[in-house]
Coordinates of C-alpha atoms in Angstrom, one line a residue:
X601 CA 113.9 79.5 92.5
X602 CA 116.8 80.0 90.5
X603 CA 117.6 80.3 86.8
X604 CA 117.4 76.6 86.4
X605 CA 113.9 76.8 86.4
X606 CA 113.2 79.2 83.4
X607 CA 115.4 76.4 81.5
X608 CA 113.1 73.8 82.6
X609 CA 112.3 71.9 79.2
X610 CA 109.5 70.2 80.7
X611 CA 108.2 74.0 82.2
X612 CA 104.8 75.1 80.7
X613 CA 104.6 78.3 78.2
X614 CA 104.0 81.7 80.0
X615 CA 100.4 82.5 79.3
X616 CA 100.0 86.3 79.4
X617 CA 101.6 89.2 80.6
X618 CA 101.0 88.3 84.6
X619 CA 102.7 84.9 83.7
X620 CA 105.5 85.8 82.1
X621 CA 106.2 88.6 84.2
X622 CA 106.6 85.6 87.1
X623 CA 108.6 83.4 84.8
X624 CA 110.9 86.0 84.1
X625 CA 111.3 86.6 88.0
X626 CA 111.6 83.1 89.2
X627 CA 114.3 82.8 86.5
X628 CA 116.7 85.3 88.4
X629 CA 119.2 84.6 90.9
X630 CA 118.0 85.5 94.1
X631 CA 120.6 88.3 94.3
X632 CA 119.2 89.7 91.1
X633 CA 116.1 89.7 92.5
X634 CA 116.8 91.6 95.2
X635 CA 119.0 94.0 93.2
X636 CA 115.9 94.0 91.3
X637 CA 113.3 94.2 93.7
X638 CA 114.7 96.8 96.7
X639 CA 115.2 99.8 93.7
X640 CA 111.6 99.1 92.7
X641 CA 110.0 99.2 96.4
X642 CA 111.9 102.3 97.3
X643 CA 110.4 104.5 94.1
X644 CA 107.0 102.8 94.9
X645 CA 107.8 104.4 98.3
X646 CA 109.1 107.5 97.0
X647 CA 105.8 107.9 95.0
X648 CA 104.1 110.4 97.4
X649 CA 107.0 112.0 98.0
X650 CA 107.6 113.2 94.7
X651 CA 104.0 113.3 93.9
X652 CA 104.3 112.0 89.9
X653 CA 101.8 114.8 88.0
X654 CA 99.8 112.3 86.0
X655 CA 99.3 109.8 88.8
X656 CA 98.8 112.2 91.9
X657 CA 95.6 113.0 93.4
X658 CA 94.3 116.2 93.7
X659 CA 91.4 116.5 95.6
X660 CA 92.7 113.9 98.2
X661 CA 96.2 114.0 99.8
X662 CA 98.6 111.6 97.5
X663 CA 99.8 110.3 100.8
X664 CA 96.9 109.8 102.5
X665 CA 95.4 107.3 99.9
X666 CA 98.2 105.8 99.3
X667 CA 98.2 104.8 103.8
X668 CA 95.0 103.5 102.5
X669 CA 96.0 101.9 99.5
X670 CA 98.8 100.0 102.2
X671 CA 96.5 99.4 104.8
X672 CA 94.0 97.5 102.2
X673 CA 97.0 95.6 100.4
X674 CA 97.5 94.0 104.0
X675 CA 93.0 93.2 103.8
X676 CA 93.4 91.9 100.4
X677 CA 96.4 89.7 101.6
X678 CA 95.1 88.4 104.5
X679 CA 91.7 87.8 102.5
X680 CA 93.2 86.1 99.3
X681 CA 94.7 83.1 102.2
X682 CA 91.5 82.5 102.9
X683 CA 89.7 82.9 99.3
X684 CA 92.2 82.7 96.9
X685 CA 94.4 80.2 98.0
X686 CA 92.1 78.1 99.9
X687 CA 89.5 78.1 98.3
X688 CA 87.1 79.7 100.9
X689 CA 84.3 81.8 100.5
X690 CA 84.3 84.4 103.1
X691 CA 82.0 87.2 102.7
X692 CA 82.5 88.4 106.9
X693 CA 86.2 89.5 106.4
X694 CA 85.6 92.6 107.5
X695 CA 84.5 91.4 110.9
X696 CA 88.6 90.3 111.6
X697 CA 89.0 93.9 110.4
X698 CA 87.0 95.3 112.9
X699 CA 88.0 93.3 116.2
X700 CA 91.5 94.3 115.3
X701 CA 90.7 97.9 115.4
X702 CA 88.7 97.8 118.7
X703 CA 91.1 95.9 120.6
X704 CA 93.8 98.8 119.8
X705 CA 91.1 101.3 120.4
X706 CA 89.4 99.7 123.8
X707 CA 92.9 99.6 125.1
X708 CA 94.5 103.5 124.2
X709 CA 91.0 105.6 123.4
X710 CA 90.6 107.9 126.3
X711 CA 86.7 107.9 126.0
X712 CA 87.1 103.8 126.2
X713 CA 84.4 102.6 129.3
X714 CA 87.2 99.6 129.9
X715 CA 89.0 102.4 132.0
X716 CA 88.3 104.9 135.1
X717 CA 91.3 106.6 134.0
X718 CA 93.8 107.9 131.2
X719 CA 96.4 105.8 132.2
X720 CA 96.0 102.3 130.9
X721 CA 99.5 101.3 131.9
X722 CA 101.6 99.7 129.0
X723 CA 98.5 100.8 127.1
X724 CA 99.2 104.8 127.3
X725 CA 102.3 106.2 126.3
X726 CA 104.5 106.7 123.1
X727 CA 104.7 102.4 122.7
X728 CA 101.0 102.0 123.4
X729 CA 99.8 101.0 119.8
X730 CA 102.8 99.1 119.3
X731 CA 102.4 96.8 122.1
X732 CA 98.4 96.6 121.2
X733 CA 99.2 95.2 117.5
X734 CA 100.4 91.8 118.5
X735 CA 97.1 91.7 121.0
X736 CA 94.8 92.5 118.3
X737 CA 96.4 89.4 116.0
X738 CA 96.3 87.2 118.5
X739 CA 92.9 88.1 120.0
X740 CA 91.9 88.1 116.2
X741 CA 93.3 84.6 115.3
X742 CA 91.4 83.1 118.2
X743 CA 88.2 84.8 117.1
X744 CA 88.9 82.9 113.7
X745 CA 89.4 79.6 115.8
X746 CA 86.0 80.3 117.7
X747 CA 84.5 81.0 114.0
X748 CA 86.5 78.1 111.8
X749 CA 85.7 75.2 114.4
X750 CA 82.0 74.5 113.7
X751 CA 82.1 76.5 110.4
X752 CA 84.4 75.0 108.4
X753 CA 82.7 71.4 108.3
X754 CA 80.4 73.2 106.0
X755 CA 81.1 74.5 102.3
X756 CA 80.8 76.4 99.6
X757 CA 77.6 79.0 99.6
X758 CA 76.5 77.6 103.4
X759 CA 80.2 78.9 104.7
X760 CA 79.3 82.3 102.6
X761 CA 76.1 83.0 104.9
X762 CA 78.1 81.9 108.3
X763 CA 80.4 84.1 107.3
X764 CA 78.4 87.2 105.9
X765 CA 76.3 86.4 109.4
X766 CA 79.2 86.5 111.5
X767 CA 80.6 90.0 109.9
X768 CA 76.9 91.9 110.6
X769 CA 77.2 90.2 114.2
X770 CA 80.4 91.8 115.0
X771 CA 79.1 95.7 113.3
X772 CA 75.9 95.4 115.7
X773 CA 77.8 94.4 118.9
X774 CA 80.0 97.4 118.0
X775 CA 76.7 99.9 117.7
X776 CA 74.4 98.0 120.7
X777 CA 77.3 97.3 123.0
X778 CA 77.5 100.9 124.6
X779 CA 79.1 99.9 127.7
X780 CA 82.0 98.1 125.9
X781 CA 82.2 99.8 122.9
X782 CA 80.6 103.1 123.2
X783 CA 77.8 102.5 120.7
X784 CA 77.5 104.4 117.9
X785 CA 79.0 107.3 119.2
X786 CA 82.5 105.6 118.8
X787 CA 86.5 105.4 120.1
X788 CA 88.3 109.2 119.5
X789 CA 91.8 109.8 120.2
X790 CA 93.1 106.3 119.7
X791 CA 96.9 106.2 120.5
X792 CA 99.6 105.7 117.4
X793 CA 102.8 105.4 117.6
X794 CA 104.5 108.5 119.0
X795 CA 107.8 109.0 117.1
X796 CA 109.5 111.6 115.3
X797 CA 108.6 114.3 118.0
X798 CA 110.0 117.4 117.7
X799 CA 109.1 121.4 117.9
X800 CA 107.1 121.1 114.5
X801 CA 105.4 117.9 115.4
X802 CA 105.0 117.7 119.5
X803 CA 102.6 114.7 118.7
X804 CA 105.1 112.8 116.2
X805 CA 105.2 112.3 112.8
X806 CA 102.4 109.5 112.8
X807 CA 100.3 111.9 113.8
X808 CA 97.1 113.5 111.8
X809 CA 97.9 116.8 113.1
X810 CA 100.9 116.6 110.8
X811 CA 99.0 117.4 108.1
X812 CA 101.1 119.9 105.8
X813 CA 103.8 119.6 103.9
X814 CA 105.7 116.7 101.6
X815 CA 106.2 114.3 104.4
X816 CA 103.2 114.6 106.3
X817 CA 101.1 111.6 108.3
X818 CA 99.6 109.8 105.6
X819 CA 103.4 109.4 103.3
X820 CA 104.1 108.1 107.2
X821 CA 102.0 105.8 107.2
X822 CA 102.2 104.6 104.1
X823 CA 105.8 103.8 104.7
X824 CA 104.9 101.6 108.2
X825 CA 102.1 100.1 105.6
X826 CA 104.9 98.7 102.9
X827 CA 107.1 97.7 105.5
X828 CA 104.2 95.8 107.4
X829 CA 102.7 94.1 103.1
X830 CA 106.9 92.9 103.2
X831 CA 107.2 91.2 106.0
X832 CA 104.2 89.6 105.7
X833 CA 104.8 89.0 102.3
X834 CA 107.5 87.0 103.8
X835 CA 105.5 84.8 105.8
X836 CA 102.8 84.0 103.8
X837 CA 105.5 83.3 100.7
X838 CA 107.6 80.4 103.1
X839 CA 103.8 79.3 104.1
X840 CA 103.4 78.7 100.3
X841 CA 106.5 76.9 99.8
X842 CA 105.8 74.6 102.4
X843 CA 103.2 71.7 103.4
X844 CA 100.9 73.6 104.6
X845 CA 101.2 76.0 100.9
X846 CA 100.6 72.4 99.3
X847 CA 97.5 71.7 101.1
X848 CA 95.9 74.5 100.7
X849 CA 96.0 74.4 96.7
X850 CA 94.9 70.5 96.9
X851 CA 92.1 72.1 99.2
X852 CA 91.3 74.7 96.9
X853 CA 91.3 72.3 93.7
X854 CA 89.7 69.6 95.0
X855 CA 89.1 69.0 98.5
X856 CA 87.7 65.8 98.8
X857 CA 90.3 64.3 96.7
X858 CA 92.8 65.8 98.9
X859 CA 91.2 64.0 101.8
X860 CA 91.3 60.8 100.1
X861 CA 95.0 61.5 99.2
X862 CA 95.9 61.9 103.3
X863 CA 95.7 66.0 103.5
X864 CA 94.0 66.6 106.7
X865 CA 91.9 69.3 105.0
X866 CA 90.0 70.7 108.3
X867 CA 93.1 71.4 109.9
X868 CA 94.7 73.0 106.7
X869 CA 91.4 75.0 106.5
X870 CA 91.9 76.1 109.9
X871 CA 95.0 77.3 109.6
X872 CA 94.2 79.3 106.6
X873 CA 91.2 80.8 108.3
X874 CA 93.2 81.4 111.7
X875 CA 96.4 83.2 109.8
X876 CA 93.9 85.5 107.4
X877 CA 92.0 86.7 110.5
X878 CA 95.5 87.6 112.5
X879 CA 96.6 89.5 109.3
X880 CA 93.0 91.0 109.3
X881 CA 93.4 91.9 112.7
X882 CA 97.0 93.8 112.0
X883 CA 94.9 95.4 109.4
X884 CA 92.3 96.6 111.8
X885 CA 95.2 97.8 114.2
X886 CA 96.9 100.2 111.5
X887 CA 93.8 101.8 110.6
X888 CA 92.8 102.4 114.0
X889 CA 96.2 103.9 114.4
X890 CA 96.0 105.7 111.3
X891 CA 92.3 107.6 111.8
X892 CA 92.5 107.5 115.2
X893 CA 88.6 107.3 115.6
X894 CA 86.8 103.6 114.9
X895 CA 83.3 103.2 114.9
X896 CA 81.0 100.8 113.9
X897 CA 80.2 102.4 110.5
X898 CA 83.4 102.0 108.8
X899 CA 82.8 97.8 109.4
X900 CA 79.7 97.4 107.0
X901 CA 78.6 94.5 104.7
X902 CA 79.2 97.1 101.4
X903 CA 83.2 97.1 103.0
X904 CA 83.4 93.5 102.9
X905 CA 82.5 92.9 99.6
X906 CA 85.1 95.7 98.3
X907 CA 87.7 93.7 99.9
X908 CA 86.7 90.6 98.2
X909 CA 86.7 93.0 95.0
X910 CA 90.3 93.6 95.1
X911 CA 91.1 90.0 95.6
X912 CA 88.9 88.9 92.2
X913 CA 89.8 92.0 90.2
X914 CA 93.4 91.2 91.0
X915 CA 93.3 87.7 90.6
X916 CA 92.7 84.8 93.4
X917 CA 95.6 83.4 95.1
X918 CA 98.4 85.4 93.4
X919 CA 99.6 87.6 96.5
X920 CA 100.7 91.2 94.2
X921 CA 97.6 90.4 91.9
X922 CA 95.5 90.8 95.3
X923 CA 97.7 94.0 95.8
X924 CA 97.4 95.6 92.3
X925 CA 93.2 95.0 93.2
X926 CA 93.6 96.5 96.7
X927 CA 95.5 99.8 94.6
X928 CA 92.6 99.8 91.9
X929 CA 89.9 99.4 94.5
X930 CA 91.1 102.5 96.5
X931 CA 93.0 105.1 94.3
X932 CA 90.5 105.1 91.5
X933 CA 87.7 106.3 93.1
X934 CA 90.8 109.1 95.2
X935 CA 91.7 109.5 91.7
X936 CA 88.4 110.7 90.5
X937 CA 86.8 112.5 93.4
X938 CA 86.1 116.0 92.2
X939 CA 84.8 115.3 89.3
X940 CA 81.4 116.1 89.1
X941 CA 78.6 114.0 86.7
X942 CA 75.2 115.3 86.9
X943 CA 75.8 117.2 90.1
X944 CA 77.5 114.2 91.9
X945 CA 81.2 113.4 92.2
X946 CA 82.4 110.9 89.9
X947 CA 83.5 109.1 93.5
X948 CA 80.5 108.4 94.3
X949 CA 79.8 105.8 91.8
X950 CA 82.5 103.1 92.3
X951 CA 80.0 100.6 93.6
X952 CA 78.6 100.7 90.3
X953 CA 81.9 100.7 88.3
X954 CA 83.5 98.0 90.4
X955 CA 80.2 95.8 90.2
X956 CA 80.4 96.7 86.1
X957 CA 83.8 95.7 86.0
X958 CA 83.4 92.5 88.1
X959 CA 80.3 91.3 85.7
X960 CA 82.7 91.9 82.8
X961 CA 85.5 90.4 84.8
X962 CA 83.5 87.2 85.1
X963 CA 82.7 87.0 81.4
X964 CA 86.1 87.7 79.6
X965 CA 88.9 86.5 82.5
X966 CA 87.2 84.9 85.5
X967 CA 91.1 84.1 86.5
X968 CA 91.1 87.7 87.7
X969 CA 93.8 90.0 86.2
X970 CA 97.0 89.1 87.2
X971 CA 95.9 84.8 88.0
X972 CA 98.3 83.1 90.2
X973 CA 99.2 79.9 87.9
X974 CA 97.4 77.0 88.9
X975 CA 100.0 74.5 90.6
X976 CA 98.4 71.5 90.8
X977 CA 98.1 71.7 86.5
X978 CA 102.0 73.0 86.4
X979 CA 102.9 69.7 87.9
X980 CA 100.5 67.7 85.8
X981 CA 102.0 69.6 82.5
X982 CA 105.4 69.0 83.9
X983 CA 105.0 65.2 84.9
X984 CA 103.1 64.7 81.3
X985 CA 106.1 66.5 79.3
X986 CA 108.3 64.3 80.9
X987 CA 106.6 61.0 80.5
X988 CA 106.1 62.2 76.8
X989 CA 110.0 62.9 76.6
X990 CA 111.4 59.5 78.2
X991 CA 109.8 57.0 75.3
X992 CA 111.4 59.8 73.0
X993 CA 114.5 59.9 74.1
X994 CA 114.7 55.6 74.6
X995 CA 113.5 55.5 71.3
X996 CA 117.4 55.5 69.2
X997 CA 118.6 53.0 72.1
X998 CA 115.3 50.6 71.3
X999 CA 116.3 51.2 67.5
X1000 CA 120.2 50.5 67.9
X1001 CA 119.3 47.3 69.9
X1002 CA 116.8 46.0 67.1
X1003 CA 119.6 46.8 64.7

């Protein structure tokens, strides 16, 4: 977009902070926006780094939530495709999120019953989680083809229940499956990437035994984690602009008129499921990476539904809304951890505060809190303002004719 569009007579009036924030951004060059946008992602970057006294954490490492904070940006991303731009109700996300992270782990854990030995070949070594990341998307995209073929000829609440069902199936393979998976008992010492190695950190910089100091593993992390939100930023952004962008707002607006109007709205929906579960699966990757230990416990139902929690709260189908929930979801409760309420940390609670502030969510902005501006009614308001404007402006011709 350039600044020709903010001069747009025909453009619709920002609504709201969210919406005028955009307007004002699509209205720069694209050199100002970049001017404007690298500055603001490296002191975003730089925030656990200098460690900001009324933002920081205290009983958690700054750095270490904020890796989280990254790692669940990329969830809510890869969710919102699905949800908030499609239209589609998936309450099993977290079942992308967890093949990911077992395909890294299966194929770099030591205590891993795929292997006699410690040496997997390209598996073990300094490049071993890097060369398991583009497995785990692709073994996670066709896992959301073997789940989106017969599932996506249903709707609404019945593609809820497939997909709740089909995130509790992957958890209890993970805890039954002991000869695959190890049961409950678990991956350890899952490989990450080995760089940065030197006499303070034999292990490399990515590592959890780097654990004091300003730049320790987490701020690490959390760096791979912004770069990793960008470039798939990126992707999903051109994806927008394009057909398949198009068709998944008409699908999400109305699908059966988009049928009627030629959109081929199973293979759209497909695509959208297929490209969420890969990002889920990159997701899954970087926290295996990142603890270093995945079992099946940290890929249950109550997860799931705090995922779909940042994409509502932050607003459904706006990709930084989505972001801004994925920040709320996970440094609030970092934020308040320590602080005790009736014996219990504060912490504790956010299930109840996020259900709270969902309920009130639904009741005084459904749209979320930063709404992604509904396309489909842009072009209406655009195609009416100019339809209103062309009698107008015929109107002194008409007159002088007649005169």
């Amino acid at each position: 977009m350039n600044s020709s569009a903010a001069k747009d007579p025909n453009a619709p009036k920002p609504r709201g902070i969210g919406d005028a924030i955009r307007t004002w951004w699509n209205g720069l060059p694209r050199v100002m926006q970049w001017l404007v946008g690298v500055p603001a992602i490296i002191v975003i970057g730089l925030l656990p780094v200098v460690n900001p006294p009324i933002i920081t954490t205290t009983a958690t490492d700054f750095g270490v939530v904020m890796a989280t904070f990254a790692m669940t940006a990329l969830i809510a991303i890869g969710l919102n495709v699905v949800v908030g731009q499609t239209g589609l109700l998936d309450l099993g996300y977290v079942g992308f999120y967890a093949v990911g992270a077992y395909v890294v782990a299966l194929m770099t854990s030591p205590a891993s019953p795929l292997w006699n030995s410690t040496n997997h070949g390209i598996f073990s070594g300094p490049w071993a989680w890097l060369a398991c990341v583009p497995l785990a998307i692709v073994i996670t995209g066709i896992t959301g083809v073997i789940l989106g073929t017969p599932t996506l000829r249903v709707r609404g609440d019945y593609l809820a229940i497939v997909t709740l069902g089909f995130g509790e199936i992957v958890r209890l393979l993970a805890d039954n499956l002991s000869d695959v998976t190890n049961g409950a008992s678990g991956l350890q010492a899952v490989l990450f990437p080995e760089v940065g190695q030197n006499d303070a950190h034999p292990d490399g910089v990515f590592s959890s035994a780097n654990n004091a100091g300003v730049l320790n593993y987490g701020v690490w992390w959390y760096w791979l984690g912004i770069v990793l939100v960008i470039l798939v930023l990126i992707i999903i952004g051109n994806l927008e602009r394009s057909r398949v962008g198009r068709s998944w707002v008409a699908i999400r607006e109305d699908e059966d008129a988009a049928e009627i109007m030629g959109v081929p709205t199973f293979k759209y929906k497909l695509w959208a499921f297929v490209i969420g579960a890969g990002i889920g699966g990159l997701s899954g990757a970087v926290y295996a990476g990142q603890v270093q230990y995945v079992d099946p416990k940290a890929f249950t139902v109550i997860n799931s539904m705090l995922f779909l929690c940042a994409v509502v709260l932050g607003g459904q189908g706006n990709k930084l809304g989505v972001i801004a929930g994925a920040f709320l979801i996970v440094y609030l409760p970092a934020r308040v951890q320590g602080i005790e309420v009736g014996g219990q940390s504060l912490s504790e609670f956010k299930y109840l505060f996020f259900g709270i502030a969902l309920v009130v969510l639904m009741i005084f902005r459904p749209q979320g809190l930063f709404p992604a501006r509904a396309r489909l009614v842009t072009f209406g308001r655009r195609i009416y303002g100019a339809v209103k404007r062309a009698p107008a402006a015929t109107t002194p011709h008409g007159e002088e004719a007649s005169a």
